[in-house]
Short mmCIF file of C-alpha atoms in Angstrom, two decimals:
data_model
loop_
_atom_site.label_atom_id
_atom_site.label_comp_id
_atom_site.label_asym_id
_atom_site.label_seq_id
_atom_site.Cartn_x
_atom_site.Cartn_y
_atom_site.Cartn_z
CA UNK W 4 69.93 -116.11 -39.31
CA UNK W 5 68.83 -118.71 -36.78
CA UNK W 6 65.31 -119.99 -37.02
CA UNK W 7 63.15 -121.55 -34.37
CA UNK W 8 64.00 -125.13 -33.58
CA UNK W 9 61.49 -126.14 -30.93
CA UNK W 10 61.63 -129.95 -30.72
CA UNK W 11 57.92 -130.50 -31.24
CA UNK W 12 58.16 -134.22 -30.47
CA UNK W 13 59.30 -133.44 -26.91
CA UNK W 14 56.98 -132.37 -24.15
CA UNK W 15 57.37 -129.00 -22.43
CA UNK W 16 59.29 -129.31 -19.20
CA UNK W 17 60.76 -127.21 -16.41
CA UNK W 18 63.41 -127.22 -13.73
CA UNK W 19 63.34 -125.23 -10.50
CA UNK W 20 66.10 -124.47 -8.06
CA UNK W 21 65.20 -123.11 -4.65
CA UNK W 22 68.03 -121.72 -2.56
CA UNK W 23 70.54 -123.17 -5.02
CA UNK W 24 69.19 -126.74 -4.81
CA UNK W 25 66.77 -128.58 -7.14
CA UNK W 26 63.17 -128.57 -6.00
CA UNK W 27 62.48 -131.84 -4.12
CA UNK W 28 60.72 -134.36 -6.34
CA UNK W 29 57.78 -134.71 -3.94
CA UNK W 30 57.21 -130.96 -4.27
CA UNK W 31 57.96 -130.81 -7.99
CA UNK W 32 55.07 -133.13 -8.83
CA UNK W 33 52.69 -130.65 -7.19
CA UNK W 34 53.64 -127.84 -9.60
CA UNK W 35 50.78 -127.20 -12.05
CA UNK W 36 51.80 -123.88 -13.61
CA UNK W 37 54.76 -121.54 -13.96
CA UNK W 38 54.75 -118.00 -15.31
CA UNK W 39 57.73 -115.74 -15.99
CA UNK W 40 56.96 -112.12 -16.90
CA UNK W 41 60.06 -110.64 -18.57
CA UNK W 42 59.86 -106.84 -18.80
CA UNK W 43 62.10 -103.86 -19.61
CA UNK W 44 60.24 -101.28 -17.53
CA UNK W 45 59.20 -103.30 -14.46
CA UNK W 46 60.99 -105.87 -12.32
CA UNK W 47 60.59 -109.23 -14.03
CA UNK W 48 58.20 -111.47 -12.07
CA UNK W 49 57.65 -115.19 -11.63
CA UNK W 50 54.85 -117.27 -10.16
CA UNK W 51 54.88 -120.97 -9.36
CA UNK W 52 51.54 -122.60 -8.54
CA UNK W 53 51.39 -125.79 -6.51
CA UNK W 54 48.25 -127.76 -5.75
CA UNK W 55 47.21 -130.67 -3.57
CA UNK W 56 49.07 -129.56 -0.45
CA UNK W 57 48.62 -132.23 2.19
CA UNK W 58 47.28 -131.37 5.62
CA UNK W 59 47.88 -133.20 8.88
CA UNK W 60 46.19 -132.13 12.09
CA UNK W 61 45.38 -128.76 10.50
CA UNK W 62 49.09 -128.27 9.68
CA UNK W 63 50.36 -127.71 6.13
CA UNK W 64 54.08 -128.43 6.14
CA UNK W 65 54.87 -126.88 2.76
CA UNK W 66 53.50 -123.52 3.89
CA UNK W 67 55.43 -123.47 7.13
CA UNK W 68 58.87 -124.91 6.35
CA UNK W 69 61.86 -122.88 5.16
CA UNK W 70 61.71 -124.01 1.52
CA UNK W 71 59.71 -120.97 0.39
CA UNK W 72 61.01 -118.42 2.90
CA UNK W 73 60.95 -114.77 1.80
CA UNK W 74 64.19 -113.77 0.12
CA UNK W 75 65.05 -117.31 -0.99
CA UNK W 76 66.70 -117.39 -4.42
CA UNK W 77 64.73 -119.09 -7.19
CA UNK W 78 66.00 -120.14 -10.62
CA UNK W 79 63.44 -121.14 -13.25
CA UNK W 80 64.25 -123.01 -16.44
CA UNK W 81 61.76 -123.84 -19.18
CA UNK W 82 62.03 -125.69 -22.46
CA UNK W 83 61.41 -129.12 -23.95
CA UNK W 84 62.69 -132.45 -22.72
CA UNK W 85 66.19 -131.89 -21.38
CA UNK W 86 66.73 -128.77 -23.51
CA UNK W 87 66.07 -126.12 -20.89
CA UNK W 88 67.18 -122.50 -20.57
CA UNK W 89 67.17 -120.18 -17.58
CA UNK W 90 64.49 -117.50 -17.81
CA UNK W 91 64.91 -115.82 -14.44
CA UNK W 92 66.94 -115.84 -11.26
CA UNK W 93 65.04 -113.95 -8.62
CA UNK W 94 63.90 -113.91 -5.04
CA UNK W 95 60.69 -114.96 -3.33
CA UNK W 96 58.69 -111.92 -2.22
CA UNK W 97 55.26 -113.39 -1.50
CA UNK W 98 53.20 -116.50 -0.75
CA UNK W 99 49.53 -116.72 -1.73
CA UNK W 100 47.75 -119.84 -0.41
CA UNK W 101 44.12 -120.63 -1.21
CA UNK W 102 41.87 -122.67 1.06
CA UNK W 103 38.51 -124.18 0.05
CA UNK W 104 36.32 -126.78 1.72
CA UNK W 105 36.05 -129.12 -1.26
CA UNK W 106 39.71 -129.58 -2.25
CA UNK W 107 43.22 -129.58 -0.86
CA UNK W 108 44.92 -126.19 -0.40
CA UNK W 109 46.95 -124.63 -3.20
CA UNK W 110 49.82 -122.16 -3.13
CA UNK W 111 51.21 -119.50 -5.46
CA UNK W 112 54.86 -118.59 -4.86
CA UNK W 113 55.59 -115.12 -6.24
CA UNK W 114 58.88 -113.34 -6.72
CA UNK W 115 60.85 -110.83 -8.77
CA UNK W 116 64.30 -110.32 -10.20
CA UNK W 117 66.62 -108.23 -8.07
CA UNK W 118 65.36 -104.96 -9.52
CA UNK W 119 62.74 -105.17 -6.78
CA UNK W 120 65.48 -104.29 -4.29
CA UNK W 121 65.85 -100.90 -5.97
CA UNK W 122 62.21 -100.10 -5.10
CA UNK W 123 62.68 -100.32 -1.35
CA UNK W 124 62.47 -96.81 0.05
CA UNK W 125 62.58 -93.32 -1.42
CA UNK W 126 65.62 -91.07 -1.39
CA UNK W 127 66.43 -87.42 -1.90
CA UNK W 128 70.06 -86.72 -2.76
CA UNK W 129 72.32 -85.06 -5.31
CA UNK W 130 74.99 -86.34 -7.66
CA UNK W 131 77.75 -83.93 -8.65
CA UNK W 132 80.08 -84.19 -11.64
CA UNK W 133 78.92 -87.65 -12.62
CA UNK W 134 77.80 -89.43 -15.77
CA UNK W 135 74.56 -91.37 -15.73
CA UNK W 136 76.53 -94.58 -16.15
CA UNK W 137 78.58 -93.69 -13.05
CA UNK W 138 75.38 -93.13 -11.08
CA UNK W 139 73.97 -96.46 -12.28
CA UNK W 140 77.13 -98.22 -11.09
CA UNK W 141 76.93 -96.49 -7.70
CA UNK W 142 73.27 -97.41 -7.19
CA UNK W 143 73.93 -101.00 -8.25
CA UNK W 144 76.72 -101.33 -5.70
CA UNK W 145 74.51 -99.84 -2.98
CA UNK W 146 71.89 -102.47 -3.81
CA UNK W 147 74.34 -105.35 -3.58
CA UNK W 148 74.51 -105.79 -7.36
CA UNK W 149 77.38 -105.88 -9.81
CA UNK W 150 77.17 -103.10 -12.39
CA UNK W 151 77.62 -103.39 -16.14
CA UNK W 152 76.95 -99.83 -17.25
CA UNK W 153 77.75 -98.68 -20.78
CA UNK W 154 79.46 -95.29 -20.85
CA UNK W 155 76.85 -92.54 -21.23
CA UNK W 156 79.52 -90.00 -22.27
CA UNK W 157 78.06 -86.77 -20.84
CA UNK W 158 79.15 -85.56 -17.38
CA UNK W 159 76.47 -83.65 -15.47
CA UNK W 160 77.36 -80.86 -13.08
CA UNK W 161 74.35 -81.61 -10.92
CA UNK W 162 71.57 -84.20 -10.84
CA UNK W 163 68.96 -84.68 -8.13
CA UNK W 164 67.12 -87.78 -7.00
CA UNK W 165 63.99 -86.18 -5.56
CA UNK W 166 61.95 -88.47 -3.28
CA UNK W 167 62.30 -91.33 -5.76
CA UNK W 168 63.15 -94.98 -5.41
CA UNK W 169 66.48 -95.91 -6.94
CA UNK W 170 64.67 -97.74 -9.75
CA UNK W 171 62.39 -94.78 -10.51
CA UNK W 172 65.38 -92.46 -10.66
CA UNK W 173 67.48 -94.77 -12.84
CA UNK W 174 64.61 -95.37 -15.24
CA UNK W 175 63.96 -91.63 -15.52
CA UNK W 176 67.62 -91.08 -16.36
CA UNK W 177 67.51 -94.00 -18.81
CA UNK W 178 64.56 -92.43 -20.66
CA UNK W 179 66.63 -89.27 -21.11
CA UNK W 180 69.27 -91.34 -22.90
CA UNK W 181 67.13 -94.02 -24.62
CA UNK W 182 68.76 -96.53 -22.26
CA UNK W 183 67.36 -99.52 -20.37
CA UNK W 184 67.71 -100.69 -16.77
CA UNK W 185 67.80 -104.49 -16.59
CA UNK W 186 68.93 -107.00 -13.98
CA UNK W 187 70.25 -110.43 -14.92
CA UNK W 188 70.80 -112.54 -11.82
CA UNK W 189 72.97 -110.25 -9.64
CA UNK W 190 74.15 -107.90 -12.40
CA UNK W 191 72.52 -104.56 -13.19
CA UNK W 192 72.73 -103.62 -16.87
CA UNK W 193 72.50 -99.95 -17.85
CA UNK W 194 72.62 -99.99 -21.62
CA UNK W 195 71.26 -98.37 -24.80
CA UNK W 196 67.97 -99.73 -26.15
CA UNK W 197 69.01 -102.70 -28.27
CA UNK W 198 66.85 -102.39 -31.38
CA UNK W 199 69.98 -102.21 -33.55
CA UNK W 200 70.86 -105.82 -32.73
CA UNK W 201 70.53 -108.90 -34.91
CA UNK W 202 67.53 -111.21 -34.70
CA UNK W 203 67.91 -114.14 -32.32
CA UNK W 204 65.24 -116.18 -34.13
CA UNK W 205 62.55 -116.06 -36.81
CA UNK W 206 58.88 -116.70 -36.07
CA UNK W 207 56.74 -117.65 -39.07
CA UNK W 208 52.96 -117.50 -39.13
CA UNK W 209 51.28 -120.91 -39.19
CA UNK W 210 54.48 -122.46 -37.87
CA UNK W 211 55.83 -121.29 -34.51
CA UNK W 212 53.86 -118.01 -34.59
CA UNK W 213 50.25 -118.60 -33.52
CA UNK W 214 48.92 -115.03 -33.37
CA UNK W 215 50.27 -111.58 -34.17
CA UNK W 216 48.48 -108.21 -34.10
CA UNK W 217 50.61 -105.26 -35.27
CA UNK W 218 49.52 -101.62 -35.43
CA UNK W 219 51.15 -99.03 -37.66
CA UNK W 220 50.50 -95.43 -36.60
CA UNK W 221 51.95 -92.10 -37.67
CA UNK W 222 50.55 -90.35 -34.60
CA UNK W 223 53.38 -88.86 -32.57
CA UNK W 224 55.89 -89.27 -35.40
CA UNK W 225 57.88 -86.11 -36.14
CA UNK W 226 60.58 -85.42 -38.68
CA UNK W 227 62.78 -83.55 -36.20
CA UNK W 228 63.24 -83.08 -32.45
CA UNK W 229 64.69 -79.84 -31.04
CA UNK W 230 65.87 -79.46 -27.44
CA UNK W 231 66.52 -75.98 -26.06
CA UNK W 232 68.40 -75.13 -22.89
CA UNK W 233 70.78 -72.69 -21.25
CA UNK W 234 74.44 -73.18 -20.44
CA UNK W 235 75.19 -71.33 -17.20
CA UNK W 236 78.87 -72.02 -17.71
CA UNK W 237 79.03 -70.50 -21.20
CA UNK W 238 76.14 -68.09 -20.56
CA UNK W 239 74.44 -68.89 -23.83
CA UNK W 240 71.54 -70.82 -25.28
CA UNK W 241 72.05 -74.39 -26.40
CA UNK W 242 70.10 -76.16 -29.13
CA UNK W 243 70.19 -79.89 -29.74
CA UNK W 244 68.58 -81.38 -32.84
CA UNK W 245 67.92 -84.83 -34.26
CA UNK W 246 66.19 -85.71 -37.50
CA UNK W 247 65.62 -88.48 -40.02
CA UNK W 248 68.98 -90.13 -40.53
CA UNK W 249 69.81 -90.07 -36.81
CA UNK W 250 68.10 -93.41 -36.16
CA UNK W 251 70.43 -95.86 -34.42
CA UNK W 252 69.01 -98.44 -36.85
CA UNK W 253 66.10 -98.78 -39.26
CA UNK W 254 65.82 -102.48 -38.36
CA UNK W 255 66.05 -103.66 -41.95
CA UNK W 256 63.39 -101.22 -43.16
CA UNK W 257 63.71 -98.60 -45.88
CA UNK W 258 61.91 -95.64 -44.29
CA UNK W 259 61.65 -94.75 -40.60
CA UNK W 260 58.55 -93.29 -38.99
CA UNK W 261 60.09 -89.83 -39.32
CA UNK W 262 60.50 -90.14 -43.10
CA UNK W 263 57.11 -91.73 -43.60
CA UNK W 264 55.23 -89.07 -41.65
CA UNK W 265 57.08 -86.22 -43.35
CA UNK W 266 56.37 -87.71 -46.78
CA UNK W 267 52.68 -88.15 -45.97
CA UNK W 268 51.92 -85.03 -43.94
CA UNK W 269 54.84 -82.62 -44.30
CA UNK W 270 57.48 -81.54 -41.82
CA UNK W 271 56.69 -81.78 -38.13
CA UNK W 272 59.06 -80.60 -35.40
CA UNK W 273 58.88 -81.74 -31.80
CA UNK W 274 60.19 -79.09 -29.43
CA UNK W 275 61.39 -79.73 -25.86
CA UNK W 276 62.12 -76.78 -23.59
CA UNK W 277 60.73 -77.86 -20.21
CA UNK W 278 63.69 -80.02 -19.16
CA UNK W 279 66.91 -78.68 -17.62
CA UNK W 280 69.67 -79.00 -20.22
CA UNK W 281 72.97 -77.44 -19.21
CA UNK W 282 75.36 -78.11 -22.10
CA UNK W 283 75.50 -78.60 -25.83
CA UNK W 284 76.56 -82.22 -25.42
CA UNK W 285 73.59 -82.89 -23.14
CA UNK W 286 71.18 -81.18 -25.55
CA UNK W 287 72.47 -83.21 -28.51
CA UNK W 288 72.27 -86.46 -26.54
CA UNK W 289 68.77 -85.75 -25.26
CA UNK W 290 67.47 -84.77 -28.72
CA UNK W 291 68.80 -87.93 -30.35
CA UNK W 292 67.44 -90.11 -27.54
CA UNK W 293 63.94 -88.63 -27.72
CA UNK W 294 63.91 -88.82 -31.51
CA UNK W 295 64.81 -92.51 -31.43
CA UNK W 296 62.33 -93.13 -28.63
CA UNK W 297 59.57 -91.65 -30.79
CA UNK W 298 60.30 -93.44 -34.06
CA UNK W 299 60.44 -96.80 -32.27
CA UNK W 300 56.70 -96.44 -31.76
CA UNK W 301 55.91 -96.54 -35.49
CA UNK W 302 54.74 -100.15 -35.25
CA UNK W 303 53.67 -101.82 -32.03
CA UNK W 304 52.23 -105.27 -31.66
CA UNK W 305 51.43 -108.31 -29.55
CA UNK W 306 51.85 -111.94 -30.41
CA UNK W 307 51.69 -115.51 -29.17
CA UNK W 308 54.05 -118.28 -30.18
CA UNK W 309 54.83 -121.78 -29.07
CA UNK W 310 56.94 -121.57 -25.94
CA UNK W 311 60.42 -120.37 -26.82
CA UNK W 312 62.99 -119.20 -24.29
CA UNK W 313 64.78 -117.09 -26.93
CA UNK W 314 61.88 -114.63 -27.00
CA UNK W 315 63.11 -112.28 -24.29
CA UNK W 316 62.63 -108.62 -23.47
CA UNK W 317 65.54 -106.66 -24.93
CA UNK W 318 66.06 -109.00 -27.90
CA UNK W 319 65.31 -108.55 -31.59
CA UNK W 320 63.21 -111.18 -33.36
CA UNK W 321 62.14 -111.53 -36.99
CA UNK W 322 58.51 -112.12 -37.86
CA UNK W 323 57.80 -113.61 -41.27
CA UNK W 324 54.82 -114.63 -43.35
CA UNK W 325 52.62 -111.59 -42.61
CA UNK W 326 53.08 -109.58 -45.81
CA UNK W 327 55.84 -107.29 -47.01
CA UNK W 328 54.89 -104.23 -44.95
CA UNK W 329 54.75 -105.93 -41.56
CA UNK W 330 57.25 -108.77 -41.96
CA UNK W 331 60.67 -107.91 -40.58
CA UNK W 332 62.61 -107.21 -37.41
CA UNK W 333 60.92 -106.30 -34.14
CA UNK W 334 62.26 -105.30 -30.74
CA UNK W 335 60.78 -107.28 -27.84
CA UNK W 336 59.79 -105.03 -24.93
CA UNK W 337 58.05 -107.68 -22.79
CA UNK W 338 57.57 -111.44 -22.86
CA UNK W 339 55.38 -113.71 -20.76
CA UNK W 340 56.37 -117.38 -20.62
CA UNK W 341 53.48 -119.55 -19.44
CA UNK W 342 53.79 -123.24 -18.64
CA UNK W 343 50.76 -125.23 -17.52
CA UNK W 344 48.35 -128.04 -18.26
CA UNK W 345 47.74 -126.68 -21.79
CA UNK W 346 51.44 -126.67 -22.62
CA UNK W 347 54.06 -123.94 -22.93
CA UNK W 348 53.35 -120.68 -24.75
CA UNK W 349 55.11 -117.31 -25.01
CA UNK W 350 53.19 -114.04 -25.22
CA UNK W 351 55.17 -110.98 -26.32
CA UNK W 352 54.96 -107.27 -27.14
CA UNK W 353 57.17 -105.65 -29.76
CA UNK W 354 58.10 -102.37 -31.44
CA UNK W 355 59.57 -101.37 -34.79
CA UNK W 356 60.72 -98.04 -36.20
CA UNK W 357 60.68 -98.49 -39.99
CA UNK W 358 59.13 -100.35 -42.91
#
């Protein structure tokens, strides 16, 4: 398994491309901080702060030229020395200057990955005889994105997007399946939650890992999930069930949250009957998705490590040196990469479903 290999003897560094071209050197030296917020549930965001903007005859050229025009593509790389990795390719959506009487103006350039395009406007429409992955591909194409949608298997007779943005609708469908909606550059990914993957790196306390605060909780953990519905086609009830053993992965642990809670407190069944479920296949899929969604909340936590571009939302990392119960694999749900005068640090949130 790969371990962290941050070249500690090298200074943190960055590279910015604006509109496909490197940031001019005279502008680059004015950058004092960069933040990239990498998230699975919200459009990933970036901010670039520049200070010491020169004024001439009450004009501030950097604010008024086309370099930071709305919609301009931005690519941000962070790392150490010349070893840089791309963290985000997005678009400028806002400019936030600050003016004070005792110093030169400053500017924050803010933008998001292209998921923000799927939040523009609400729609009401229906989808007939389509799988969720087909719908994701259609919405991606409508938003000018390339789709990479993993087959969701079940075909729905009828689904409705009811006064929702495209992103709201896709995320609601993704929650039904235990899927994720992610955009990388110009590609929309509609994929299963990736907690069954291998660790991309190991963070060890007192080495690369600076702080880590995990919480283990049995609240909300059930040993079984039952989903009840009605098949109009077959004119009969449908029952989907998922229980301990249906985890997509136990992430290197011995007992999932379902097994632990049943052993400690007895059997607990989570019943779902308030969602439209029209077929046996849909009921089975929904039950398994909600079961896995629940057990992944067994352990949650937040941490801080030395800046590392491998710590990304949607990746699995290993955390070591914190005792047998809490050491192990964790799924990253959000990561904040922060470069500034204090250096480069990565803040992250994680989940785990077993110990």
